[in-house]
Short mmCIF file of C-alpha atoms and ligand atoms in Angstrom, two decimals:
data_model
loop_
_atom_site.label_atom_id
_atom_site.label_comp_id
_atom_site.label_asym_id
_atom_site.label_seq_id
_atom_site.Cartn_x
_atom_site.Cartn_y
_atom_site.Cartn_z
CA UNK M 386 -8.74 -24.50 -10.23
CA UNK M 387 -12.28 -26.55 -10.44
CA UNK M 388 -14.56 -25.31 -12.77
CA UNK M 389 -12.69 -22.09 -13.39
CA UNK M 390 -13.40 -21.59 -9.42
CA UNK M 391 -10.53 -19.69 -7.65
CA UNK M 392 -9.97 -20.66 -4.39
CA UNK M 393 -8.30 -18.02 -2.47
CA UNK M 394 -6.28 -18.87 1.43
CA UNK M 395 -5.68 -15.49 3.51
CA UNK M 396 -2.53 -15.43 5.63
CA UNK M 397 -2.97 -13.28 8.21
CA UNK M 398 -6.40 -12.35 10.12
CA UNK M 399 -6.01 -8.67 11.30
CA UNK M 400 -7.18 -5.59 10.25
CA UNK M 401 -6.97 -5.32 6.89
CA UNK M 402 -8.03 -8.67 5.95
CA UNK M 403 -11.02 -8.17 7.75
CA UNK M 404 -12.25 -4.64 7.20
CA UNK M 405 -11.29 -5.03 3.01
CA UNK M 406 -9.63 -8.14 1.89
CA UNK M 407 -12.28 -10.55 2.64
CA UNK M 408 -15.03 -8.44 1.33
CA UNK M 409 -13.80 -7.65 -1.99
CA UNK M 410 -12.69 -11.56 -2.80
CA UNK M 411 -16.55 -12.35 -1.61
CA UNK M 412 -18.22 -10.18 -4.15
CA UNK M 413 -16.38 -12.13 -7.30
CA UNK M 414 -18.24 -14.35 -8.87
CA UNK M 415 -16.53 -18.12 -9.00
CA UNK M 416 -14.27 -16.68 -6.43
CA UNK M 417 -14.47 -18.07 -2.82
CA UNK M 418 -12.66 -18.24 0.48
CA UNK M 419 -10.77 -21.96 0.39
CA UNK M 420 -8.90 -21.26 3.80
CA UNK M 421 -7.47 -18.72 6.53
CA UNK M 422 -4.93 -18.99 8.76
CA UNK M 423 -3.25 -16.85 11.51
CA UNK M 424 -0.83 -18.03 14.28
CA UNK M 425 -3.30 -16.39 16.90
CA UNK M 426 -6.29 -18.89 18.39
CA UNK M 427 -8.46 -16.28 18.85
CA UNK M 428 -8.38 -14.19 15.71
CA UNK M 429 -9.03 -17.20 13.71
CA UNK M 430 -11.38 -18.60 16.11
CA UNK M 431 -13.17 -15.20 15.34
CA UNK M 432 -12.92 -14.73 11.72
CA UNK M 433 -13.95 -18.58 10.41
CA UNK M 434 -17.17 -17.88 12.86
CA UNK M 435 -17.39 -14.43 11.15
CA UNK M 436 -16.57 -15.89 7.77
CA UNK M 437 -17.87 -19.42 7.90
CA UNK M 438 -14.41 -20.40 6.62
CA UNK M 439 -14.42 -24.44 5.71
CA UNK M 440 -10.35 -24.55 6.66
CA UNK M 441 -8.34 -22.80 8.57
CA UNK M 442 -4.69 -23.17 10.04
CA UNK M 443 -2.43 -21.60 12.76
CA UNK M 444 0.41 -22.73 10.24
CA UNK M 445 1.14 -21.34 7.33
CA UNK M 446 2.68 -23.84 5.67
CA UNK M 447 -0.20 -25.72 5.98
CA UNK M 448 -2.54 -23.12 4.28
CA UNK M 449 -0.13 -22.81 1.07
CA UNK M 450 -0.17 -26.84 0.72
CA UNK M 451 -3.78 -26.95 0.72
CA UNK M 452 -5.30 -28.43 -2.71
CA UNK M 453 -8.25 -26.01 -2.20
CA UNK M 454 -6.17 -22.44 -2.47
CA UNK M 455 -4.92 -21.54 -5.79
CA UNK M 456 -4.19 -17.96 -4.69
CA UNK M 457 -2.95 -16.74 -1.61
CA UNK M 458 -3.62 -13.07 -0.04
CA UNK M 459 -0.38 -12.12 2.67
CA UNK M 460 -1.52 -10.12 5.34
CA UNK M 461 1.06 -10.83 8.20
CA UNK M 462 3.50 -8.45 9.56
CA UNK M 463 5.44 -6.52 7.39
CA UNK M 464 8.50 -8.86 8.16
CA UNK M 465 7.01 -11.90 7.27
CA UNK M 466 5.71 -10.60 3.96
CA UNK M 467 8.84 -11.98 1.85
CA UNK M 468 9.58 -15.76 3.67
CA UNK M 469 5.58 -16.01 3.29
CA UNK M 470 5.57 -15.04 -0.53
CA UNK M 471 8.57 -16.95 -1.73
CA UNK M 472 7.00 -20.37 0.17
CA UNK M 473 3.77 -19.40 -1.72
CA UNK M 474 5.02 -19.08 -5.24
CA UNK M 475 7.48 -22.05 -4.94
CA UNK M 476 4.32 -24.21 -4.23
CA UNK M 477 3.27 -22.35 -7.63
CA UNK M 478 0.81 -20.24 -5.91
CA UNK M 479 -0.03 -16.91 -6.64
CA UNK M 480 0.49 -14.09 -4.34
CA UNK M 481 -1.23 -10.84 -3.55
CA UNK M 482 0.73 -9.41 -0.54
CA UNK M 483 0.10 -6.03 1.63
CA UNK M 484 3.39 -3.72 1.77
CA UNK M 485 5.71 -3.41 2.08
CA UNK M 486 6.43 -6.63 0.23
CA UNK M 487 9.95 -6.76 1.24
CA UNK M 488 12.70 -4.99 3.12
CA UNK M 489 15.28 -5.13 0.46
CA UNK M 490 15.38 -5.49 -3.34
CA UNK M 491 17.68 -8.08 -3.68
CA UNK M 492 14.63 -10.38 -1.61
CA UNK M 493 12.23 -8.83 -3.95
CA UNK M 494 14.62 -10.20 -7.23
CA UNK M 495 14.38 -13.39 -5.45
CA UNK M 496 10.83 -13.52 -5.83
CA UNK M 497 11.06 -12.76 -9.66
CA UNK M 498 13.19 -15.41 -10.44
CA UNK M 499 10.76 -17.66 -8.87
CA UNK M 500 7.91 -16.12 -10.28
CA UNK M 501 9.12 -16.56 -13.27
CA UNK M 502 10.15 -20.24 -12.69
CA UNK M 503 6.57 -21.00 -11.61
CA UNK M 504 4.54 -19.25 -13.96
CA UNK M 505 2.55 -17.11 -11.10
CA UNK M 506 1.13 -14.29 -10.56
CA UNK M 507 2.36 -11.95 -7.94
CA UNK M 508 0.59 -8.28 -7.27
CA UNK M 509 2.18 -6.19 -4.60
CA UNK M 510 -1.02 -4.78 -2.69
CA UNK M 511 -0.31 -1.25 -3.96
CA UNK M 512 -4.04 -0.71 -3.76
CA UNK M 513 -4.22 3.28 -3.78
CA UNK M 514 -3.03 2.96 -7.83
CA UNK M 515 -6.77 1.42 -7.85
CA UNK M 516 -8.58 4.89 -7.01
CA UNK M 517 -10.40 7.38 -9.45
CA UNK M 518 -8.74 9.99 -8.32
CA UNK M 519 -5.29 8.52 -9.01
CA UNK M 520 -6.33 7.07 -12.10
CA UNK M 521 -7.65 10.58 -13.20
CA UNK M 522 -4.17 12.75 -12.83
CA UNK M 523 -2.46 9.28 -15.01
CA UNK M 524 -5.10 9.99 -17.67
CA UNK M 525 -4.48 13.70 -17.83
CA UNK M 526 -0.58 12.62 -18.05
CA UNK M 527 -1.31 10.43 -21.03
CA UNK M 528 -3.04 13.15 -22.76
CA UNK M 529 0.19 14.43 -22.12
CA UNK M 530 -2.10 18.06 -20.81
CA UNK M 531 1.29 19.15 -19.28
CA UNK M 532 4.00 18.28 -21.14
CA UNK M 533 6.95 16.61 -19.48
CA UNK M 534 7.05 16.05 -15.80
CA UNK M 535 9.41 18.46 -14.27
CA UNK M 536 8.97 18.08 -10.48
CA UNK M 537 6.50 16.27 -8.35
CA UNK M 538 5.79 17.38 -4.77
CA UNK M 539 3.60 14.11 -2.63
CA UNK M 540 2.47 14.05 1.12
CA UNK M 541 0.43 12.02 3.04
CA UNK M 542 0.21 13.80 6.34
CA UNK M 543 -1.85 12.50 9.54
CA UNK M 544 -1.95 14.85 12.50
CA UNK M 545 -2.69 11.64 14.98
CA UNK M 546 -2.42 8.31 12.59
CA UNK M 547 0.12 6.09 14.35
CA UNK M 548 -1.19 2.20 13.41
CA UNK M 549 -1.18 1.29 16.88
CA UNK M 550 1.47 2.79 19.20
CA UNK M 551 3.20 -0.14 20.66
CA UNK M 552 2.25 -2.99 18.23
CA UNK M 553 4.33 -4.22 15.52
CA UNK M 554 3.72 -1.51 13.50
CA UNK M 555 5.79 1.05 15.57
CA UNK M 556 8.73 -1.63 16.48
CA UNK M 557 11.66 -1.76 13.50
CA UNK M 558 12.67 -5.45 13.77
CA UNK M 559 8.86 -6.38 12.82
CA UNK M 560 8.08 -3.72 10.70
CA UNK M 561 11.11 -2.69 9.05
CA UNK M 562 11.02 1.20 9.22
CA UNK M 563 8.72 3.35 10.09
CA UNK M 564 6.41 6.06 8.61
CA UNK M 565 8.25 5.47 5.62
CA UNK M 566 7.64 1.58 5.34
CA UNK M 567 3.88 2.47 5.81
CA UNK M 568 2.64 5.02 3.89
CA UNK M 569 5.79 5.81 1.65
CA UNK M 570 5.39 2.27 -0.47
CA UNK M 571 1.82 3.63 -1.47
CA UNK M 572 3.38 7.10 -2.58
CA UNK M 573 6.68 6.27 -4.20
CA UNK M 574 4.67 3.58 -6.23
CA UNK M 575 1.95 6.39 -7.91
CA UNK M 576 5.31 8.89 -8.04
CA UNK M 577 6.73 5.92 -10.13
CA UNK M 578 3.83 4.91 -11.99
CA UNK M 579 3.42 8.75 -13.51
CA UNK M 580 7.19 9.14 -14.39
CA UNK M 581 7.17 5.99 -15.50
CA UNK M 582 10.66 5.09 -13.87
CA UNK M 583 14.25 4.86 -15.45
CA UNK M 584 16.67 5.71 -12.73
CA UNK M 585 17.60 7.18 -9.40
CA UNK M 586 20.02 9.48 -9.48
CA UNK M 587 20.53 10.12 -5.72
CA UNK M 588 18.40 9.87 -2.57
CA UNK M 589 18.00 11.80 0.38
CA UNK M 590 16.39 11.28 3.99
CA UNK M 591 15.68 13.27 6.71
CA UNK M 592 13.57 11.59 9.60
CA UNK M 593 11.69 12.68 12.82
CA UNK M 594 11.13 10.71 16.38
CA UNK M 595 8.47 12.54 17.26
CA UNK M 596 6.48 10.68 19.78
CA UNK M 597 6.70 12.62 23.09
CA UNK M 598 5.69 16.01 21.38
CA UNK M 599 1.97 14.75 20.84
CA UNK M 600 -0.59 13.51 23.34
CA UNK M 601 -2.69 11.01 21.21
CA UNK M 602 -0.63 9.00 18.87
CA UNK M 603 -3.09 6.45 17.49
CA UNK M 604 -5.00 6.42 14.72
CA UNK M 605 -8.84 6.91 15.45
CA UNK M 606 -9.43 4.23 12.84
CA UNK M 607 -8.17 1.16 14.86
CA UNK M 608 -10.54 -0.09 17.57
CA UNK M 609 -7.47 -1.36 19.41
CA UNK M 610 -5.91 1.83 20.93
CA UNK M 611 -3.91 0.06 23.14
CA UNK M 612 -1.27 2.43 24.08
CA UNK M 613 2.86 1.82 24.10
CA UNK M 614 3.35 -1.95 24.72
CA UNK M 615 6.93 -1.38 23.94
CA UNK M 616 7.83 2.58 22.81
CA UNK M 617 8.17 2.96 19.15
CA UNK M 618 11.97 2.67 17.73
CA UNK M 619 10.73 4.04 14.48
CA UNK M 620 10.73 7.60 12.22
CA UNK M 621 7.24 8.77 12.57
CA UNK M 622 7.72 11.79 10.11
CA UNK M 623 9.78 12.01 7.12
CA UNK M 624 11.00 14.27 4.21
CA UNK M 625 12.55 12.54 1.31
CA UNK M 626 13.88 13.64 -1.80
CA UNK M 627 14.77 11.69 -5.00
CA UNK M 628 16.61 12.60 -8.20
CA UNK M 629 15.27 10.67 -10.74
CA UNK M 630 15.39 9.54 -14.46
CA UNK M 631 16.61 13.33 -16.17
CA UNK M 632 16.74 15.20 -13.27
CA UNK M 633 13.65 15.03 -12.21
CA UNK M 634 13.02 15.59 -8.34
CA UNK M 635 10.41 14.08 -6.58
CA UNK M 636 9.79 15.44 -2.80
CA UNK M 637 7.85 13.12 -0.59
CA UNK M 638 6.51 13.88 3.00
CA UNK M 639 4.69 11.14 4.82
CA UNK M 640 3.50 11.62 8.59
CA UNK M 641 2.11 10.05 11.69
CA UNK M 642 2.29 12.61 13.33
CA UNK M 643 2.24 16.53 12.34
CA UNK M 644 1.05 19.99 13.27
CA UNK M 645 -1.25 19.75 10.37
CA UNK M 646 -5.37 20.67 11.79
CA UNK M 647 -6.41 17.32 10.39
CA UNK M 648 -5.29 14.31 7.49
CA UNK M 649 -4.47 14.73 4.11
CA UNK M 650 -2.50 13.69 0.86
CA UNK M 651 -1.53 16.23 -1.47
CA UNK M 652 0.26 15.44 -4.97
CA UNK M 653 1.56 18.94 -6.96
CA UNK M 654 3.07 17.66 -10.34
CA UNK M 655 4.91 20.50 -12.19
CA UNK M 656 5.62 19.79 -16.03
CA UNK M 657 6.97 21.87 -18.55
CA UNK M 658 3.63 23.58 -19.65
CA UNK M 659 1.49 23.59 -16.20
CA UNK M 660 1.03 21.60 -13.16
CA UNK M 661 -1.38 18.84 -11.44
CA UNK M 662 -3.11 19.17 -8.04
CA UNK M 663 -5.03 16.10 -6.54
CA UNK M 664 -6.47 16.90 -3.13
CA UNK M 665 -7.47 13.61 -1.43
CA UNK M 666 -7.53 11.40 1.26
CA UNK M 667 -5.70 7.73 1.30
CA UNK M 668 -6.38 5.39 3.73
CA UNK M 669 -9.69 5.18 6.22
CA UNK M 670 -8.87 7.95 8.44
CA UNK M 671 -12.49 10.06 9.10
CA UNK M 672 -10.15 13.37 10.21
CA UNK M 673 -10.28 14.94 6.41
CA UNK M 674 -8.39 18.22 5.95
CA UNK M 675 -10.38 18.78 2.18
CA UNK M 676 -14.14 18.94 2.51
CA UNK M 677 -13.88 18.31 -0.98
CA UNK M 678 -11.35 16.14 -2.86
CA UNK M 679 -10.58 17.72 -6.35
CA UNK M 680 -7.87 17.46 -9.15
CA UNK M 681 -6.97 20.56 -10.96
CA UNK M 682 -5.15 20.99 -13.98
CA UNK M 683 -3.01 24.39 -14.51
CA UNK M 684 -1.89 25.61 -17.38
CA UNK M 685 1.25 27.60 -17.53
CA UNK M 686 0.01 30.99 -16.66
CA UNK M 687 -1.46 29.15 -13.30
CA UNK M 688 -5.13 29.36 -14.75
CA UNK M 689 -7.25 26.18 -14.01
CA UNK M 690 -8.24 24.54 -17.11
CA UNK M 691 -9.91 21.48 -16.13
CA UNK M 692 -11.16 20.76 -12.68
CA UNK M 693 -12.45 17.16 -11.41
CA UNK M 694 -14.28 16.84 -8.05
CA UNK M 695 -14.65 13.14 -5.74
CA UNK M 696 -17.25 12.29 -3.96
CA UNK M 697 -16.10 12.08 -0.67
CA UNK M 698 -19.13 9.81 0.95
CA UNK M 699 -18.11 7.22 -1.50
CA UNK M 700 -16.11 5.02 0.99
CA UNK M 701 -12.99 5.52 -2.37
CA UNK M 702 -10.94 3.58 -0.08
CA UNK M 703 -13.15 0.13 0.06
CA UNK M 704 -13.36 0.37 -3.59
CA UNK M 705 -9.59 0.76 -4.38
CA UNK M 706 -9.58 -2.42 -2.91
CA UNK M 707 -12.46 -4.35 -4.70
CA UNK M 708 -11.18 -3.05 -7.82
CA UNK M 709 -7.27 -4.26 -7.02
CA UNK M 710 -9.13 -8.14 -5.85
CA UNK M 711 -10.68 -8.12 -9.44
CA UNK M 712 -7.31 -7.19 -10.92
CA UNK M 713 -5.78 -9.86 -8.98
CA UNK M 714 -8.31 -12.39 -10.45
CA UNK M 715 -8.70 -11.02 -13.75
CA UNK M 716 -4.51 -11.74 -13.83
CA UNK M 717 -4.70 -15.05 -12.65
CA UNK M 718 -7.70 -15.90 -15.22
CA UNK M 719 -4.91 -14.93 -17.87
CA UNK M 720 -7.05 -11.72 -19.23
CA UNK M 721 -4.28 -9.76 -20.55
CA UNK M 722 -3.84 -6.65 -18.37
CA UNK M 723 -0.38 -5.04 -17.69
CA UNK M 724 -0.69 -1.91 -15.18
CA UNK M 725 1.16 -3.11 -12.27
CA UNK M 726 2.95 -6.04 -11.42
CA UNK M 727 6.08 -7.52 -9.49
CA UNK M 728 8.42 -4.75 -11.11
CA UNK M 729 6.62 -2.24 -9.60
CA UNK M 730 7.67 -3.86 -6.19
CA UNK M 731 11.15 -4.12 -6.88
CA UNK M 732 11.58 -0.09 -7.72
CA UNK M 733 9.28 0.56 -4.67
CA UNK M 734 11.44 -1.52 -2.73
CA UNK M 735 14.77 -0.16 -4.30
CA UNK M 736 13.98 3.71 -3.85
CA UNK M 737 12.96 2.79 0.24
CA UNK M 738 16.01 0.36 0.70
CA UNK M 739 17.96 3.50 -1.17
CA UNK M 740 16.42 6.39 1.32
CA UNK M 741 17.03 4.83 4.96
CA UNK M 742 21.06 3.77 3.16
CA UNK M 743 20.88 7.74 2.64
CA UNK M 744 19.40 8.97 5.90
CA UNK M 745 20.69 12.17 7.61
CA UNK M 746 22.21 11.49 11.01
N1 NAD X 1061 -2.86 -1.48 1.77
C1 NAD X 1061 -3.34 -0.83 2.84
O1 NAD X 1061 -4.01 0.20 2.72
C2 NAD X 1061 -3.07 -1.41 4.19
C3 NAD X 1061 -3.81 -0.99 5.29
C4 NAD X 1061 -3.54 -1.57 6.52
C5 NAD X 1061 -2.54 -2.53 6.63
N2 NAD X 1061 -1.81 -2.88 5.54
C6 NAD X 1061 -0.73 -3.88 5.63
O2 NAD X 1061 -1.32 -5.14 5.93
C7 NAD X 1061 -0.50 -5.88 6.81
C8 NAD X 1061 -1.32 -6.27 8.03
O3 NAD X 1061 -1.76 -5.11 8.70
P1 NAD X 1061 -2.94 -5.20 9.78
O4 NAD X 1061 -3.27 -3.80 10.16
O5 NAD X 1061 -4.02 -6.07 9.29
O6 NAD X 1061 -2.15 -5.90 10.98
P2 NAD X 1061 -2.74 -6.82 12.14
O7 NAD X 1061 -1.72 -6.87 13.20
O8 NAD X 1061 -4.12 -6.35 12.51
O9 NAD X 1061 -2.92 -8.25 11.46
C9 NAD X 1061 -1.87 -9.13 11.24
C10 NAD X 1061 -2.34 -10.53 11.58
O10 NAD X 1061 -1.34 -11.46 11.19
C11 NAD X 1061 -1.23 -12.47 12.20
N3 NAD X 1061 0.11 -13.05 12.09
C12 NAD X 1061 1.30 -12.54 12.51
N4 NAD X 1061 2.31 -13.34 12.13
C13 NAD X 1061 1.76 -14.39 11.47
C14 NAD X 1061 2.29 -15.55 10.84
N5 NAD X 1061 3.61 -15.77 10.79
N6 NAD X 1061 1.44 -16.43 10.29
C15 NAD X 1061 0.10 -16.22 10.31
N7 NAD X 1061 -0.47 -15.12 10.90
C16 NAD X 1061 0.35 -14.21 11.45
C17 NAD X 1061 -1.51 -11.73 13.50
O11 NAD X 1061 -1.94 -12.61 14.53
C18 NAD X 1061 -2.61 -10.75 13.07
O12 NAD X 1061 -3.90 -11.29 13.26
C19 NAD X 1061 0.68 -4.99 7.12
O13 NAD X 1061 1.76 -5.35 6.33
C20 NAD X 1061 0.24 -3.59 6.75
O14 NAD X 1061 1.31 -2.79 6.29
C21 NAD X 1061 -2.08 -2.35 4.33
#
């Protein structure tokens, strides 16, 4: 680092590096773009114009031995995610990659023992932790307003929000699963982070191929709407539910592709003296179910006795991620903050590796 300057490489061009990554390292102070790199010509021909990047590789390798990067930002293909990380830290540079970070927990151990070894920083890109609305139900949990968590109930249900039909995204050799690999790592992480995780008791999976039942598969959000290079081998709807720490069940429903009039994400947590709603929206899908996103707080009887309302013009989404890029630096800059790190990956990891062992034929 020169001058306390952090010099950050991106690996991995696409969509999310350019619609939030990029932006949210730019508006750190002493924080600048060292290098990109993608393996396609033209996406990186685009983004250093775009960017006015000083370096930039088609290799990876080459980006992670660069002097100039001190911290590198993976945001490849879901299967590349763990090969890409562990080259990073063992060149002792620190990592912030998009999820899923792995597709087993024994790869994401790997990564702590070499974390460890090299004295880096690595932040699984769990970014929807960084939201006010998530952050609100955690402080009402520490004020402990409902007593001990009993149940929780999570979806995150699109009625059209397939990432590209036909890309990577839908094909399970590049992206290792499904529905589940996109959008479950962002809700089995909060579901985690409010029960504050022991154990898993037992695991259960039932999955759904729906792709012929619906007309328009891709998400309205992608500019690409290329339709079915190769048909997707993946679940594009699941129901999940996990046992956990003292009998506490979790149910989880994530979607692509649903019945539902338009998208949502819906936590209920149930604790032994009332419950938790949080009506919101993940993600950058403009189809909103809510016209207003709330969180309630029940007390036993079912009356409401605190109510928080979002402002849903706020662009939430863009923010979760400037705030998770200031994490990432404030981390790296040694400023002692311990919300989420590489465990959080590994239990992620565990509970998804755990559900498609347990999936219902
Ligand atoms: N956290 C979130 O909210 C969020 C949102 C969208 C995507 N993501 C994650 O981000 C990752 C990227 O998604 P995307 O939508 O940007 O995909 P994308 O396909 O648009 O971008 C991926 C880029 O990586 C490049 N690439 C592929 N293999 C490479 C390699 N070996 N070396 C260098 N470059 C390589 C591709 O050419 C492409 O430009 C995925 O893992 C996805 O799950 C996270």
């Amino acid at each position: 680092m020169k001058n306390n300057r952090i010099g950050i490489g991106i690996i991995g061009c696409g969509w999310i590096a350019e619609k939030a990554h990029i932006s949210s390292f730019l508006k750190i102070d002493d924080v600048y773009i060292a290098a990109v790199c993608d393996n396609d010509v033209q996406t990186i021909n685009k983004f250093k114009e775009k960017f006015q990047v000083k370096n930039y590789y088609n290799n990876p390798e080459h980006l992670i031995n660069d002097d100039n990067v001190n911290a590198i930002v993976i945001s490849t293909p879901n299967s590349t995610h763990y090969t890409l990380s562990e080259k990073a830290l063992l060149a002792g540079k620190h990592v912030l990659c998009e999820k899923p970070i792995a597709f087993s927990s024994a790869e994401v151990d790997n990564l702590i023992r070499i974390l460890k070894k090299t004295n880096t920083i690595f932040l699984p890109a769990f970014v929807n932790r960084f939201r006010n609305d998530v952050q609100c139900v955690k402080d009402i949990l520490d004020k402990n307003l409902i007593g001990e968590i009993i149940s929780i109930n999570a979806q995150w249900i699109r009625r059209a929000g397939v990432p590209r039909p036909g890309s990577w995204f839908t094909q399970k050799d590049k992206a290792g699963g499904g529905v589940l690999m996109d959008l479950g790592p962002h809700i089995i992480d909060i579901i985690l982070m409010y029960i504050k995780f022991e154990k898993l008791n037992s695991a259960q999976l039932y999955c759904k191929y729906d792709y012929d039942k619906y007309p328009q598969l891709n998400a309205n959000w992608y500019s690409d709407n290329s339709r079915d290079v190769i048909f997707p081998d993946v679940e594009s709807s699941v129901i999940a539910e996990l046992n956990l720490n003292n009998d506490l069940i979790a149910k989880i429903e994530v979607s692509w592709l649903s019945d539902i009039k338009n998208d949502m994400t819906f936590f209920i947590i149930n604790g032994e003296n009332g419950s938790i709603e949080m009506k919101t929206l993940f993600g950058f899908s403009t189809n909103r179910l809510w016209s207003v996103d709330e969180v309630l707080v029940k007390n036993s009887t079912g009356e409401i006795i605190k109510k928080v309302e979002f402002d849903i013009t706020r662009n939430e989404s863009i923010h979760a991620f400037e705030r998770m890029a200031h994490f990432f630096i404030s981390s790296i800059r040694g400023n002692k903050i311990s919300a989420l790190n590489y465990i959080d990956a590994y239990n992620t990891t565990l509970l998804i590796e755990e559900l498609y062992k347990h999936q219902k034929k």
